[in-house]
Coordinates of C-alpha atoms in Angstrom, one line a residue:
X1 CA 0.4 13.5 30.0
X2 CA 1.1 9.7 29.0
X3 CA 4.7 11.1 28.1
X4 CA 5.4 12.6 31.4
X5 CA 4.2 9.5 33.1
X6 CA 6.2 7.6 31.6
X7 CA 9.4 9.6 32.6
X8 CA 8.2 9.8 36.0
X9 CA 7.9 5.9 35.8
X10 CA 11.6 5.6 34.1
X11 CA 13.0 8.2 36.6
X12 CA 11.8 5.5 39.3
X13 CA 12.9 2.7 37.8
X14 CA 16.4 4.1 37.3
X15 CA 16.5 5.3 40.7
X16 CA 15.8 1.9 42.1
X17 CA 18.3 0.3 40.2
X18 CA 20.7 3.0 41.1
X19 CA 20.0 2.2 45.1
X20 CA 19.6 -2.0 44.4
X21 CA 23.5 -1.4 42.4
X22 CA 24.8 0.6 45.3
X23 CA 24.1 -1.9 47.6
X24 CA 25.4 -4.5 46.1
X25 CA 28.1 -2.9 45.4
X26 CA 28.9 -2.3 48.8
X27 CA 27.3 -5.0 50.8
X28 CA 29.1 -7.3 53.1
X29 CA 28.8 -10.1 55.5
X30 CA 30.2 -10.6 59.3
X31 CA 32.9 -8.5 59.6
X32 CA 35.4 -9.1 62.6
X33 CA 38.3 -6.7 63.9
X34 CA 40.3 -6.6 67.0
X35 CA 43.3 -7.8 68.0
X36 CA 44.7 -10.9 70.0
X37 CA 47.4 -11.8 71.9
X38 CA 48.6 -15.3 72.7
X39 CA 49.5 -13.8 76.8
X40 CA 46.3 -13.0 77.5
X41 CA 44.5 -16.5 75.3
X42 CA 46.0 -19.2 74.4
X43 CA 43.6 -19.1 71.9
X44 CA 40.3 -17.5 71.0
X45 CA 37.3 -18.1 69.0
X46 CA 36.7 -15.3 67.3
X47 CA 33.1 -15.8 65.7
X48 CA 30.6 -18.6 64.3
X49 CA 28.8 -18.4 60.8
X50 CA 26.8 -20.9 59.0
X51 CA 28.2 -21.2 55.6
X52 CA 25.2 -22.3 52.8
X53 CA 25.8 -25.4 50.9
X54 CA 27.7 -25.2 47.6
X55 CA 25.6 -24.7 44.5
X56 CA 26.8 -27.5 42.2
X57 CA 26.0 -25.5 38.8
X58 CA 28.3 -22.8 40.1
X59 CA 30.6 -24.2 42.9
X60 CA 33.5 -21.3 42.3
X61 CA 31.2 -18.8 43.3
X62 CA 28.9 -20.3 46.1
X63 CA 31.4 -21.3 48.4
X64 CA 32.1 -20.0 51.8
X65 CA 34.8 -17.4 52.1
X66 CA 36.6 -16.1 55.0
X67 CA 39.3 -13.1 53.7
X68 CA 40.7 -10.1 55.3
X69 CA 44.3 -9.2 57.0
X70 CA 45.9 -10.4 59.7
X71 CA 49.2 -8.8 60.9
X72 CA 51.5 -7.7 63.7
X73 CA 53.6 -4.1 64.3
X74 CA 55.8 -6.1 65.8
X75 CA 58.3 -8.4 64.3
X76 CA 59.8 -11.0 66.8
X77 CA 59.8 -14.5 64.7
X78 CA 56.6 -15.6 67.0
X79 CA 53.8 -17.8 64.8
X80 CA 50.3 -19.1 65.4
X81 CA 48.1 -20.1 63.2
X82 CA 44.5 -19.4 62.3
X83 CA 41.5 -22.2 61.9
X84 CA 38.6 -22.6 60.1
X85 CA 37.3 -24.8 62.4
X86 CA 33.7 -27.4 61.7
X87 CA 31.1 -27.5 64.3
X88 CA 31.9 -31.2 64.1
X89 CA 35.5 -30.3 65.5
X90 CA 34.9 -27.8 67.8
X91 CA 33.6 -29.1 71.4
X92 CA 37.5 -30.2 72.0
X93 CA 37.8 -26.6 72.1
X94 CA 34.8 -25.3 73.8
X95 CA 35.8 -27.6 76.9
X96 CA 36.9 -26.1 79.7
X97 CA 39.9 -28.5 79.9
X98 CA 40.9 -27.1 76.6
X99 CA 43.3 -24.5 77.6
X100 CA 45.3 -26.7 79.7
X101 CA 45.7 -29.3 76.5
X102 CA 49.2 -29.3 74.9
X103 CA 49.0 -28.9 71.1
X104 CA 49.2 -31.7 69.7
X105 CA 46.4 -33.2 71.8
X106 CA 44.3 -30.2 71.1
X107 CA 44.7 -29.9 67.3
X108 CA 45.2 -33.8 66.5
X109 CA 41.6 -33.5 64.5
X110 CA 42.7 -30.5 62.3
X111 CA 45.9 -32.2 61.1
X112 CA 43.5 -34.8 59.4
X113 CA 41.6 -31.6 57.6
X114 CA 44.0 -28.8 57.0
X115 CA 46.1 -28.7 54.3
X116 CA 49.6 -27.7 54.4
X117 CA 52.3 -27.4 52.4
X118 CA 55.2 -29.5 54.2
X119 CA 53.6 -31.3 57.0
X120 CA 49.6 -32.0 55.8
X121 CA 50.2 -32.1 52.0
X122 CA 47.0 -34.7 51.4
X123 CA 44.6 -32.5 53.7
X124 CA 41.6 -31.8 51.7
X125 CA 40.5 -28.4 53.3
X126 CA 41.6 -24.7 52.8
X127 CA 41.1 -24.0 56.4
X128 CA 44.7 -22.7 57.7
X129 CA 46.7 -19.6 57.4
X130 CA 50.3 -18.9 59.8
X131 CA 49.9 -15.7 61.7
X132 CA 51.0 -12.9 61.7
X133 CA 51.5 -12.3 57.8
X134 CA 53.9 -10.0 56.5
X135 CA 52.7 -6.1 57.1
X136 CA 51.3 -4.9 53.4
X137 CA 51.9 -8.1 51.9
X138 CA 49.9 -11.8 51.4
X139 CA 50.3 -14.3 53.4
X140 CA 52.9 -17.2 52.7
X141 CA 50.7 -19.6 52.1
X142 CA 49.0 -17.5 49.2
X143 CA 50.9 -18.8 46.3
X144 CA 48.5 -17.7 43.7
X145 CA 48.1 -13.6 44.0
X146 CA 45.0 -13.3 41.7
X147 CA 42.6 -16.1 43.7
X148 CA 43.3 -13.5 47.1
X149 CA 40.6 -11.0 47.3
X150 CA 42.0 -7.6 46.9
X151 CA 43.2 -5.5 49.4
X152 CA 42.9 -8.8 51.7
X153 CA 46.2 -10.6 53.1
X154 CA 44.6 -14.6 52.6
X155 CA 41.3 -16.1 51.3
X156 CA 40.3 -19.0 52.7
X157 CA 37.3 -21.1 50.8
X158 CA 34.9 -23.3 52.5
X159 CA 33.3 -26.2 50.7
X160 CA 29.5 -27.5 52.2
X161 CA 28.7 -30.2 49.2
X162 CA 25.8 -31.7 50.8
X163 CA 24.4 -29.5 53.8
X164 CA 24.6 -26.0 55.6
X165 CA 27.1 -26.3 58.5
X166 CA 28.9 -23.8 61.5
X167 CA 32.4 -23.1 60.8
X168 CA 34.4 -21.1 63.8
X169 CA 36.8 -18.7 63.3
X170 CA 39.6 -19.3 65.6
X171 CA 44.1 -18.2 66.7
X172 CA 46.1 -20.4 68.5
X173 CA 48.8 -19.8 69.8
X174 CA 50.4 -23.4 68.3
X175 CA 52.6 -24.3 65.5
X176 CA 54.3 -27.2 63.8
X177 CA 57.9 -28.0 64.7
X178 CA 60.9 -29.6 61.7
X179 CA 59.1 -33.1 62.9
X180 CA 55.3 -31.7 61.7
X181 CA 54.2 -32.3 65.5
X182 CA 52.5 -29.4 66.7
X183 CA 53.7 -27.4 70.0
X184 CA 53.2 -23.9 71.5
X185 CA 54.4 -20.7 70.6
X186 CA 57.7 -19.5 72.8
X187 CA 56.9 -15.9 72.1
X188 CA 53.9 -13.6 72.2
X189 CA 51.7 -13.2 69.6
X190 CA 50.3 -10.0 68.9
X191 CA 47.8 -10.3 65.7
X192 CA 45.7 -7.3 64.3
X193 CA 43.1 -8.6 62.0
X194 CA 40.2 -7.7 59.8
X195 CA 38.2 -10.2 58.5
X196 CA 34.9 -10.9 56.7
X197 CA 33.1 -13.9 56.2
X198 CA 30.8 -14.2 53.1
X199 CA 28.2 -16.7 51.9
X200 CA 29.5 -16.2 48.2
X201 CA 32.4 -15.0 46.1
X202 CA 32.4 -11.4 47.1
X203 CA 33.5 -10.6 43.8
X204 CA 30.0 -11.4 42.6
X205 CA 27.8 -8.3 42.2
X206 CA 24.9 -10.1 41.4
X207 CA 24.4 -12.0 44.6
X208 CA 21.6 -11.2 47.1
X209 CA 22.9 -8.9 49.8
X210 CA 20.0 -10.1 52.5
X211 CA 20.9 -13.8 51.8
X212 CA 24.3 -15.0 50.5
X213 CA 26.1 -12.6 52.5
X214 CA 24.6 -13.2 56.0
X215 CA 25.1 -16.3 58.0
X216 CA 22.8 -18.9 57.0
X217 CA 21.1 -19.1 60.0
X218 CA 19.7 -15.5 59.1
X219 CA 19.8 -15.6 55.3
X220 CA 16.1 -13.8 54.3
X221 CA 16.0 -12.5 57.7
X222 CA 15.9 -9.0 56.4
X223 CA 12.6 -10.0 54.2
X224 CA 11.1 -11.3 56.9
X225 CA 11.1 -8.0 58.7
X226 CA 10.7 -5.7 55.6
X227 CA 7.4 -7.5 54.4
X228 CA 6.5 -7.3 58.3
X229 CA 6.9 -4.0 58.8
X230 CA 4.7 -3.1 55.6
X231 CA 2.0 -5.6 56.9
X232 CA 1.9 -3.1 60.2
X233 CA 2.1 0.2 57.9
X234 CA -1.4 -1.4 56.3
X235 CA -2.9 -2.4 59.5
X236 CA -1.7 0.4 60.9
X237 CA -3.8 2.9 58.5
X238 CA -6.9 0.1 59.0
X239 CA -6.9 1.1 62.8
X240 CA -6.4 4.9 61.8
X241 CA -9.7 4.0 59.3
X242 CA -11.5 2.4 62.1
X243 CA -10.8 5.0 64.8
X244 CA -12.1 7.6 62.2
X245 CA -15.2 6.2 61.4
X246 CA -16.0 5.9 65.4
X247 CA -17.5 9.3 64.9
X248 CA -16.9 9.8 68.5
X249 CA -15.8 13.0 70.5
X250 CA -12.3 11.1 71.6
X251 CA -10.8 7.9 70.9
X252 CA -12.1 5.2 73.2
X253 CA -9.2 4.0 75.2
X254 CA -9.4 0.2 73.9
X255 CA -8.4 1.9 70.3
X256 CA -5.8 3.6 72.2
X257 CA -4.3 1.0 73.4
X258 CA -4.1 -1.1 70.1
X259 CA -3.0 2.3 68.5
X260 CA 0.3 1.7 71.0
X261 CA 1.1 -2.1 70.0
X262 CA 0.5 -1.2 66.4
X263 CA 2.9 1.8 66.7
X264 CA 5.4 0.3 68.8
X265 CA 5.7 -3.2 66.3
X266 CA 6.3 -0.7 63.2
X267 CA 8.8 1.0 65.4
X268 CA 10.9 -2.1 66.7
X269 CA 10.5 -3.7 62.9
X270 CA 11.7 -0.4 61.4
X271 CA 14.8 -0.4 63.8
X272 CA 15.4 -4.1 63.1
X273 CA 15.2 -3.4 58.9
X274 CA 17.9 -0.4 59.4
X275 CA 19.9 -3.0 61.7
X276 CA 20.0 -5.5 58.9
X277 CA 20.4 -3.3 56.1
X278 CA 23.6 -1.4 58.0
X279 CA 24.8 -4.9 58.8
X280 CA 24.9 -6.0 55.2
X281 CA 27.0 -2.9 55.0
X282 CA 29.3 -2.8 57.3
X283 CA 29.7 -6.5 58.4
X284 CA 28.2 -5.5 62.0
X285 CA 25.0 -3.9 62.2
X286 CA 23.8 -1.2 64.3
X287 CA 23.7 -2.7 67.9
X288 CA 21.4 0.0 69.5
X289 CA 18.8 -0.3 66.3
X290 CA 18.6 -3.8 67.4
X291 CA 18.6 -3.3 71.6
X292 CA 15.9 -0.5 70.9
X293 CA 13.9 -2.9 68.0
X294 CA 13.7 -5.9 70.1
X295 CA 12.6 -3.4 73.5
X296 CA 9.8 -1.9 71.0
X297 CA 8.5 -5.5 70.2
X298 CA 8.6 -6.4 74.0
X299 CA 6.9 -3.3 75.4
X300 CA 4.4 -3.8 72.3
X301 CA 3.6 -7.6 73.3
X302 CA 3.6 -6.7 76.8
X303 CA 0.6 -4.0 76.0
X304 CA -0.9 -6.3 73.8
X305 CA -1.2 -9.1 76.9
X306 CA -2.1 -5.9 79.0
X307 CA -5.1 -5.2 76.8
X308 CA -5.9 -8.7 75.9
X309 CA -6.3 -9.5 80.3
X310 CA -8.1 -5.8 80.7
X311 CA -10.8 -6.7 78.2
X312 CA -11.1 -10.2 79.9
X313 CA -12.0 -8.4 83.5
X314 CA -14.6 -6.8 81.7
X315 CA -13.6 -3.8 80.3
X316 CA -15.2 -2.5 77.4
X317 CA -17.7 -5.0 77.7
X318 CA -19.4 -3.0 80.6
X319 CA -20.9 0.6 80.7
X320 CA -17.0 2.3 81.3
X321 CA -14.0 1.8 79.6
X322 CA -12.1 3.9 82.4
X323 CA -8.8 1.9 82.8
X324 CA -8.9 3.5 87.3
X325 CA -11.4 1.0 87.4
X326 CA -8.8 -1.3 86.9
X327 CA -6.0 -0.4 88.8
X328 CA -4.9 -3.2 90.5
X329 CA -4.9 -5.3 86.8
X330 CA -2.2 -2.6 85.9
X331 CA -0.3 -2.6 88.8
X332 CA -0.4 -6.8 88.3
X333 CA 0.9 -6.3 85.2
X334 CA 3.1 -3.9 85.5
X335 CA 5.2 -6.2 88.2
X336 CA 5.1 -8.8 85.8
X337 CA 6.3 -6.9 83.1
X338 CA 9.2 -5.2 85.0
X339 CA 10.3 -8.9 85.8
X340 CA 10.2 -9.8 82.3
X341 CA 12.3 -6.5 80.9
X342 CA 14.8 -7.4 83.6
X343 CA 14.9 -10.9 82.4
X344 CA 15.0 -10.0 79.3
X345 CA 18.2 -7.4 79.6
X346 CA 20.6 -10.4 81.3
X347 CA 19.4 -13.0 78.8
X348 CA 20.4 -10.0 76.0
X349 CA 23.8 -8.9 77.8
X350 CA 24.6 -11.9 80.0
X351 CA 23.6 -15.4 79.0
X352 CA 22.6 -15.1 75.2
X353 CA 25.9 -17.4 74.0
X354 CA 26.0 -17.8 69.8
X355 CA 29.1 -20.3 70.6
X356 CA 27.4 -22.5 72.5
X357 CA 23.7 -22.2 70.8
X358 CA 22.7 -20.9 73.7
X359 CA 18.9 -18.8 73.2
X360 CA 15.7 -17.7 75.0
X361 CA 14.8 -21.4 75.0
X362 CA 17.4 -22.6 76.4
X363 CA 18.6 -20.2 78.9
X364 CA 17.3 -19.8 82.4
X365 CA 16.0 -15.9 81.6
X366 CA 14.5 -17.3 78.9
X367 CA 12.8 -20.0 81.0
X368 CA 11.7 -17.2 83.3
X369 CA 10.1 -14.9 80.6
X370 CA 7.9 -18.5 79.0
X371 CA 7.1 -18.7 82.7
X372 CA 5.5 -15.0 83.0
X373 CA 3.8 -15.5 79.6
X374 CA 1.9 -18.6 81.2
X375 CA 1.1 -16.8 84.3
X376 CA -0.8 -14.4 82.0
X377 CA -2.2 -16.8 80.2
X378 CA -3.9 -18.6 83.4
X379 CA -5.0 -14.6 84.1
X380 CA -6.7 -14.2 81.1
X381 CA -7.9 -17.6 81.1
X382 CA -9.5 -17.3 84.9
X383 CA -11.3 -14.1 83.7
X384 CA -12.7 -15.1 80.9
X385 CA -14.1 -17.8 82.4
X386 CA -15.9 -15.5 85.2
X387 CA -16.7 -13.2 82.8
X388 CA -18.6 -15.6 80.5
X389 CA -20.1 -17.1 83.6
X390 CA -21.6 -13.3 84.9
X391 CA -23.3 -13.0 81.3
X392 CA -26.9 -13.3 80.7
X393 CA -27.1 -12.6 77.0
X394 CA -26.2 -16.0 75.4
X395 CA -25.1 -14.6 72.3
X396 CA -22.4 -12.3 73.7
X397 CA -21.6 -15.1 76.3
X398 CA -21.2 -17.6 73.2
X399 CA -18.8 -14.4 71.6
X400 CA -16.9 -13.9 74.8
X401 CA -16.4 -17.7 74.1
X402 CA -14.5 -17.8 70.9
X403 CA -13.0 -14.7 71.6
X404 CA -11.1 -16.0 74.7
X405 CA -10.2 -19.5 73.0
X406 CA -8.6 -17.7 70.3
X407 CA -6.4 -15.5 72.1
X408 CA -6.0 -17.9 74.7
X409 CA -4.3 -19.7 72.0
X410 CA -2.1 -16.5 71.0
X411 CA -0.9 -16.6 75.4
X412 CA 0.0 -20.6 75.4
X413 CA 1.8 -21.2 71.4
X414 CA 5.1 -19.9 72.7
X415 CA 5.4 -22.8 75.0
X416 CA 4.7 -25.0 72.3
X417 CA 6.9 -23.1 70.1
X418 CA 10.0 -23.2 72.5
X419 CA 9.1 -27.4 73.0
X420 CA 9.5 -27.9 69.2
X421 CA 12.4 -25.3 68.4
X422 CA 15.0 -26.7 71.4
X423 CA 14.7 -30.2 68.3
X424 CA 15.3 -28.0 65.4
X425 CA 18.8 -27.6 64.3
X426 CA 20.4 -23.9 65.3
X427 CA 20.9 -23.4 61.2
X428 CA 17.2 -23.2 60.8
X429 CA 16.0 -22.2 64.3
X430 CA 16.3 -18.7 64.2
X431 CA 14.1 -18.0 61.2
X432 CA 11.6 -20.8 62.4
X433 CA 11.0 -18.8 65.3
X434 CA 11.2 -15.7 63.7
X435 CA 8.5 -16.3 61.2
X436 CA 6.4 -18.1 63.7
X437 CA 6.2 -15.4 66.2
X438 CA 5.9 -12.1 64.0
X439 CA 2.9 -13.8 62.2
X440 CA 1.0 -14.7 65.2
X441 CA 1.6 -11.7 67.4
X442 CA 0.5 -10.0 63.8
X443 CA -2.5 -12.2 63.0
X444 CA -3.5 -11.2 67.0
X445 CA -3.5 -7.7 66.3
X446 CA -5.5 -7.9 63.1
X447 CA -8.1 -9.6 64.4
X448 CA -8.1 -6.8 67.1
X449 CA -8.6 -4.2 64.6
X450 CA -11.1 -6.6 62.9
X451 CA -13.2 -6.9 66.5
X452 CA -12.8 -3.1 66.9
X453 CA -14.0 -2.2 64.1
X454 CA -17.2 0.0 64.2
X455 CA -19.4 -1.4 61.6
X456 CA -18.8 -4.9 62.6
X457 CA -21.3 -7.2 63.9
X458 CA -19.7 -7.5 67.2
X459 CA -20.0 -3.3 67.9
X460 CA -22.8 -3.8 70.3
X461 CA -21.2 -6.2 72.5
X462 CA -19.1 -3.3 73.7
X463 CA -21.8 -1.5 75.5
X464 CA -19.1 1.3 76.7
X465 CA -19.0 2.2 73.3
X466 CA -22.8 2.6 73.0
X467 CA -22.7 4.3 76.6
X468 CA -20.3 6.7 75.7
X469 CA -22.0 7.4 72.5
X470 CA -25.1 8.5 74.3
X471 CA -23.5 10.7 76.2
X472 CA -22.0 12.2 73.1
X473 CA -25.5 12.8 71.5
X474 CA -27.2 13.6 74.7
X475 CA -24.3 16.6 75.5
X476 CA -24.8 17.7 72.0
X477 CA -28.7 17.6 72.2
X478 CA -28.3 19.7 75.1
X479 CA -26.0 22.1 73.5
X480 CA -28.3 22.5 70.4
X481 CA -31.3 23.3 73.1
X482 CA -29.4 26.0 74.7
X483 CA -28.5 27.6 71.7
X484 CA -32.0 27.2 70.4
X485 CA -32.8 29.1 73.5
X486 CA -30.2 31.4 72.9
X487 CA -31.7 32.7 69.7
X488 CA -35.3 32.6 70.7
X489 CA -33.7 35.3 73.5
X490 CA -31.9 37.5 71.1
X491 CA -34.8 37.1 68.9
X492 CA -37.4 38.1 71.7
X493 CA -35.2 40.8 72.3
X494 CA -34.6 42.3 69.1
X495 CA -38.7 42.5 68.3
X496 CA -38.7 44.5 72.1
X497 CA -36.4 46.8 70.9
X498 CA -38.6 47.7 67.6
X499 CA -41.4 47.9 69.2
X500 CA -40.4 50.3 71.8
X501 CA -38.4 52.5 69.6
X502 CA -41.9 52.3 67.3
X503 CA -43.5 54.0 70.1
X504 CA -41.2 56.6 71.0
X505 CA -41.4 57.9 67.3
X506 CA -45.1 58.2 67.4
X507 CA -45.0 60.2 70.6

């Protein structure tokens, strides 16, 4: 027995290592392809990534790296060049005046960074490549074959010494004249490139796919919503554990509707782990597992408010838990929610601007959505109030008490939350807020399940429960009396019979 459990335990092991070497193995970072043409852009920025400060124990491999190909089908002598550009350096670019700027106006910072071979030969940073390269071979400025990644046309490296920092990907359509002054292409340029950006020598296998390889903005991203979604699975089967020891004919409708927001968080965190884990893949994620993921964790925060405002009118608390006698708190909400999806969708589509740093709080849909959130909180908190006012019994009045500080608490942090995040830097925003609000809207539902919970000490404050449960015992007491009658007439019948066909023998 010990002998086959320990295969079965090797047999895992190996297996685990097998998937953890596969993934490494094949793991990426951002990943851009497309093509560009000077006609159309003068130039174009082509994507933003944080790059991780250098490790100073093992600077080769901890750098930034930007490597991939970049060529043209068609040969007519035309050259731009392609930037690496710092955040520092990029609002000249990002200004709507920029297009109409002649070259050397527009690129007079970068001549102070790049390094060139002729014109910038003291520039300190490996942050320039001409375009188009060669078709099938490196680029020019690749003097040194065995430094290029393979199958890759250029590798550029990016040095942080001291602190993470955005670097923007970016063509234009200018290059440097016999004088080293820059001007603007004469010809179209027509580039076709593939690139990747990496937080690490890719050439390391032992790096951590979920954190060296992603932007640093969302480096440990992908733990975040892993150790999330496990937290649900356990809650999850707590609420299955809770609805089973009800003991009741049907599920009452309060466990129905925390059955939803559970389900519906799992859902939108499984989508978001597959997103993440095809993005460190690929280089660019599943976009529908992410749409769907973040709708899932909407809708499920939208039911939560829904349930949270329903037990504040009362329900549950009285002798029904019927939700028709609470229509017009649906239809309420259901407006308010509509509004918020639709804001929602043209913050996602429209508005929501990585270039700019441009997020839920600090777009106008965004504004809109805090703004519906508050209104429900003032709805929950006006209820509350008159239901704790309509109480008689001080103890459950003292327990509606608490109950509506605390989630009153869970309504209003977001404000708070958006307040403090619009001072923290965009590098470290994202996982702020992420942490923040997966933990509270998790820490809400637990203590759901926790109040729900059958043998706690708050079950008889939710006297539709107890009402329900009498009608449960009375229907079966009834049912138990009618089939007690039943046999006491099949019984009454039966000794008839006898008695009669006793008779009819004696005659």
């Amino acid at each position: 027995m010990s002998q086959y459990l320990s295969i079965h335990s090797l047999s895992h092991i190996l297996l685990f290592k097998l998937i953890y070497y596969f993934i490494l193995q094949r793991s990426q970072a951002l990943r851009i392809v497309g093509t560009w043409s000077s006609r159309s852009n003068r130039f174009s920025v082509l994507a933003k990534f944080g790059f991780q400060q250098i490790d100073p124990l093992d600077t080769v491999h901890s750098r930034g790296f930007v490597y991939g190909n970049v060529s043209s089908e068609i040969v007519n002598g035309a050259r731009g060049v392609l930037l690496i550009v710092p955040r520092t350096l990029i609002n000249g670019f990002l200004d709507k005046t920029a297009r109409e700027q002649p070259c050397d106006s527009l690129l007079q910072n970068i001549s102070s960074l790049a390094f060139e071979t002729k014109c910038f030969p003291n520039g300190k940073g490996d942050v320039m490549r001409w375009i188009p390269c060669p078709t099938g071979k490196l680029c020019v400025e690749e003097d040194m074959p065995e430094k290029v990644v393979n199958g890759s046309q250029m590798t550029l490296r990016i040095e942080e010494p001291s602190t993470p920092q955005y670097w923007y990907v970016m063509m234009i359509a200018c290059c440097l004249d016999s004088s080293c002054l820059w001007k603007s292409s004469t010809k179209e340029i027509i580039v076709h490139y593939d690139l990747w950006l990496t937080n690490g020598s890719p050439l390391m296998r032992y790096l951590n796919p979920f954190g060296h390889q992603f932007s640093f903005e969302e480096q440990n991203s992908a733990e975040i919503y892993m150790l999330l979604f496990i937290l649900y699975i356990v809650v999850g089967f707590c609420q299955w554990r809770s609805v089973v020891l009800c003991n009741s004919a049907s599920v009452f409708p309060r466990h129905r509707l925390l059955n939803c927001v559970i389900a519906l968080k799992a859902f939108g965190l499984a989508l978001h782990c597959l997103n993440v884990i095809a993005f460190s893949f690929d280089g660019q994620g599943a976009l529908i597992a992410r749409l769907l993921g973040e709708i899932a964790r909407l809708m499920s925060t939208c039911l939560l408010c829904l349930l949270l405002i329903l037990l504040s009118c009362g329900w549950s608390f009285g002798n029904s838990s019927k939700i028709l006698l609470h229509s017009n708190v649906v239809v309420a909400w259901g407006i308010l929610t509509s509004a918020h999806f639709v804001f929602f969708f043209i913050n996602f589509f429209f508005v929501d601007d990585v270039l700019q740093d441009i997020d839920i709080f600090k777009s106008w849909p965004g504004y809109a959505m805090i703004g519906i959130r508050m209104l429900q909180a003032l709805w929950f908190l006006v209820r509350i109030r008159h239901l704790i006012n309509e109480e008689s019994d001080e103890q459950k009045a003292i327990f509606l008490a608490h109950f509506g500080a605390g989630f009153l608490v869970w309504f209003v942090y977001i404000l708070g939350l958006g307040i403090i995040a619009s001072f923290v830097s965009a590098l470290w925003r994202f996982k702020i807020i992420l942490a923040i609000t997966t933990a509270a809207n998790f820490a809400a539902i637990a203590c759901l399940v926790h109040l729900f919970w059958p043998t706690s000490s708050n079950r008889h404050y939710f006297l539709a429960d107890i009402t329900s449960h009498r009608r449960f015992v009375l229907a079966n007491d009834n049912e138990g009396e009618d089939f007690e009658n039943l046999l006491i007439s099949d019984s009454a019948d039966a000794d008839t019979d006898s008695l009669v066909s006793g008779v009819l023998e004696n005659i």
